[in-house]
Amino acid sequence: MKKLIVLSFAVMLFVACQKEMDTISVKESEKNEAFSKGKENEKKDKKDKESKTVNIKGALSGTSILMPSASCAAGLLNIGHGTGVSSHFGIFTFDNSDCLGTPYHSVFTYPNGTKAYTTQIGEFPNPLTGLPVQDAIFTGGTGKFQGATGTIRLTITKFEPTANPGVYNVGGNFEGTVTLVKD
């Protein structure tokens, strides 16, 4: 009888251990599945955060108003605004207000409210026309332009005085690249 009890106990112990091993195996497979899904999500998150660089070209026109300003070293404040269109992003408005002789900080606003920011990093006269050629960098923005980087060159093709003193009609063409961070 003792042998039967010991044998029964051994069988129950074996069955219990086997059940625990099955449970462990299930838990291991769940861990492996969760780990795999985590890796897939990590890859997806990385892909979603990758950047995309696009070439842009376009034109803009507007006004530039030069007005006296004691707070500007050169004594003149330049206020610019107008409209334009770019090959990749469509129509926009632009605004800037900076002291003459300092780098311009421009805001480009698109119909959905998204904004792109640029800062001028250089300017030189076009040897053919004498009008300015301005280089700028993208410094971010809102929406799809959040974290944007890149460069743009604006070639001024028109800078004509109007009947109002200090007010000029301005036009130009631009091209460059912008790198967007995907969400």
Coordinates of C-alpha atoms in Angstrom, one line a residue:
M1 CA 0.0 0.0 0.0
K2 CA 2.9 2.3 0.8
K3 CA 4.2 1.8 -2.7
L4 CA 0.8 2.7 -4.2
I5 CA 0.6 5.9 -2.1
V6 CA 4.2 6.8 -3.1
L7 CA 3.5 6.0 -6.7
S8 CA 0.2 8.1 -6.6
F9 CA 2.1 10.9 -4.9
A10 CA 4.8 10.8 -7.6
V11 CA 2.2 10.8 -10.4
M12 CA 0.4 13.8 -8.8
L13 CA 3.7 15.6 -8.4
F14 CA 4.6 14.9 -12.0
V15 CA 1.2 16.1 -13.2
A16 CA 1.4 19.2 -11.0
C17 CA 5.0 20.0 -12.3
Q18 CA 3.9 19.4 -15.8
K19 CA 0.9 21.8 -15.4
E20 CA 3.3 24.4 -13.9
M21 CA 5.7 23.9 -16.8
D22 CA 2.8 24.3 -19.3
T23 CA 1.9 27.5 -17.4
I24 CA 5.5 28.7 -17.6
S25 CA 5.6 27.9 -21.3
V26 CA 2.4 29.9 -21.9
K27 CA 3.8 32.8 -19.9
E28 CA 7.1 32.6 -21.9
S29 CA 5.2 32.6 -25.2
E30 CA 3.1 35.5 -24.0
K31 CA 6.3 37.3 -23.1
N32 CA 7.9 36.5 -26.5
E33 CA 4.7 37.7 -28.2
A34 CA 4.7 40.9 -26.2
F35 CA 8.4 41.4 -26.9
S36 CA 7.8 40.9 -30.6
K37 CA 4.9 43.4 -30.6
G38 CA 7.0 45.8 -28.6
K39 CA 9.8 45.6 -31.3
E40 CA 7.2 46.0 -34.1
N41 CA 5.8 49.1 -32.3
E42 CA 9.4 50.4 -31.8
K43 CA 10.1 50.0 -35.5
K44 CA 6.8 51.7 -36.4
D45 CA 7.6 54.6 -34.0
K46 CA 11.0 55.0 -35.4
K47 CA 9.6 54.9 -39.0
D48 CA 7.0 57.5 -38.0
K49 CA 9.7 59.8 -36.6
E50 CA 11.9 59.6 -39.7
S51 CA 12.3 62.8 -41.6
K52 CA 11.4 63.6 -45.2
T53 CA 13.3 66.2 -47.3
V54 CA 11.5 67.9 -50.1
N55 CA 12.6 70.4 -52.7
I56 CA 10.5 73.6 -52.9
K57 CA 10.3 76.4 -55.4
G58 CA 7.9 79.3 -55.6
A59 CA 7.2 82.9 -55.8
L60 CA 6.1 85.7 -53.5
S61 CA 5.0 89.3 -53.7
G62 CA 4.0 91.9 -51.2
T63 CA 5.1 95.1 -49.6
S64 CA 8.1 96.3 -47.6
I65 CA 7.6 99.3 -45.4
L66 CA 10.7 101.1 -44.1
M67 CA 9.9 103.3 -41.2
P68 CA 12.1 105.3 -38.7
S69 CA 12.8 103.4 -35.4
A70 CA 15.0 104.6 -32.6
S71 CA 15.3 101.1 -31.3
C72 CA 17.1 100.0 -34.5
A73 CA 20.8 100.5 -34.9
A74 CA 20.4 101.6 -38.6
G75 CA 17.4 103.8 -37.5
L76 CA 15.0 101.9 -39.8
L77 CA 12.5 99.2 -39.2
N78 CA 11.5 97.0 -42.1
I79 CA 8.0 95.5 -42.0
G80 CA 7.2 93.0 -44.8
H81 CA 4.0 91.2 -45.6
G82 CA 2.5 89.5 -48.7
T83 CA 1.4 86.3 -50.3
G84 CA 3.1 83.5 -52.2
V85 CA 2.8 80.0 -53.5
S86 CA 5.3 77.1 -53.1
S87 CA 5.5 74.0 -55.3
H88 CA 5.1 71.5 -52.4
F89 CA 3.0 73.4 -49.8
G90 CA 0.7 75.6 -51.8
I91 CA -0.4 79.2 -51.0
F92 CA 0.8 81.1 -48.0
T93 CA 1.1 84.6 -46.4
F94 CA 4.3 85.9 -45.0
D95 CA 5.2 88.5 -42.4
N96 CA 8.4 89.9 -40.9
S97 CA 9.3 92.9 -38.8
D98 CA 13.0 93.5 -38.2
C99 CA 15.5 96.2 -38.0
L100 CA 17.1 97.1 -41.4
G101 CA 20.6 95.6 -41.5
T102 CA 19.8 92.6 -39.2
P103 CA 18.8 89.1 -40.2
Y104 CA 15.1 88.9 -41.0
H105 CA 12.9 86.4 -39.1
S106 CA 9.9 85.5 -41.3
V107 CA 6.7 83.6 -40.6
F108 CA 5.0 81.8 -43.4
T109 CA 1.3 81.0 -42.6
Y110 CA -0.7 78.4 -44.6
P111 CA -4.5 78.4 -44.9
N112 CA -4.9 75.7 -42.3
G113 CA -3.0 77.8 -39.7
T114 CA 0.3 75.9 -40.0
K115 CA 3.3 78.1 -39.7
A116 CA 6.9 77.8 -40.9
Y117 CA 9.7 80.0 -39.5
T118 CA 12.9 81.1 -41.2
T119 CA 15.8 83.3 -40.3
Q120 CA 18.0 85.1 -42.8
I121 CA 21.6 84.0 -42.7
G122 CA 23.0 86.0 -45.6
E123 CA 22.4 88.5 -48.3
F124 CA 24.3 89.6 -51.4
P125 CA 23.5 91.7 -54.5
N126 CA 22.4 89.9 -57.6
P127 CA 25.3 90.7 -60.1
L128 CA 22.7 91.0 -62.9
T129 CA 20.1 93.2 -61.3
G130 CA 21.7 94.7 -58.2
L131 CA 18.7 93.5 -56.2
P132 CA 19.2 91.4 -53.1
V133 CA 19.5 87.6 -52.9
Q134 CA 18.7 86.4 -49.5
D135 CA 19.6 83.0 -47.9
A136 CA 17.7 81.7 -44.9
I137 CA 17.3 78.6 -42.8
F138 CA 14.2 77.0 -41.6
T139 CA 14.0 77.2 -37.8
G140 CA 10.9 75.1 -37.2
G141 CA 7.2 76.0 -37.1
T142 CA 3.9 74.5 -36.1
G143 CA 2.0 71.4 -37.4
K144 CA 4.0 69.7 -40.1
F145 CA 6.7 72.3 -39.8
Q146 CA 7.5 71.6 -36.1
G147 CA 11.2 70.7 -36.0
A148 CA 11.6 71.6 -39.7
T149 CA 15.1 72.3 -40.9
G150 CA 16.5 73.3 -44.3
T151 CA 17.6 76.2 -46.5
I152 CA 16.0 78.6 -48.9
R153 CA 17.2 81.2 -51.3
L154 CA 15.0 84.2 -52.2
T155 CA 16.0 86.1 -55.3
I156 CA 14.3 89.5 -55.3
T157 CA 13.1 90.4 -58.8
K158 CA 11.1 93.5 -57.9
F159 CA 11.7 96.3 -55.4
E160 CA 9.8 99.4 -56.6
P161 CA 8.7 102.4 -54.7
T162 CA 5.0 103.2 -54.4
A163 CA 3.4 106.6 -54.2
N164 CA 3.7 106.3 -50.4
P165 CA 7.1 107.3 -49.0
G166 CA 9.0 104.3 -47.5
V167 CA 6.6 101.7 -49.1
Y168 CA 7.9 99.4 -51.8
N169 CA 6.3 96.7 -53.9
V170 CA 8.4 93.6 -53.6
G171 CA 8.5 90.3 -55.5
G172 CA 10.8 87.4 -55.9
N173 CA 11.4 83.7 -56.5
F174 CA 12.7 81.2 -54.1
E175 CA 14.0 77.6 -54.0
G176 CA 15.5 75.3 -51.4
T177 CA 14.9 72.2 -49.4
V178 CA 13.0 71.6 -46.2
T179 CA 13.3 68.5 -44.0
L180 CA 10.2 67.7 -42.1
V181 CA 10.0 65.4 -39.1
K182 CA 7.2 62.9 -39.7
D183 CA 4.7 62.4 -36.8

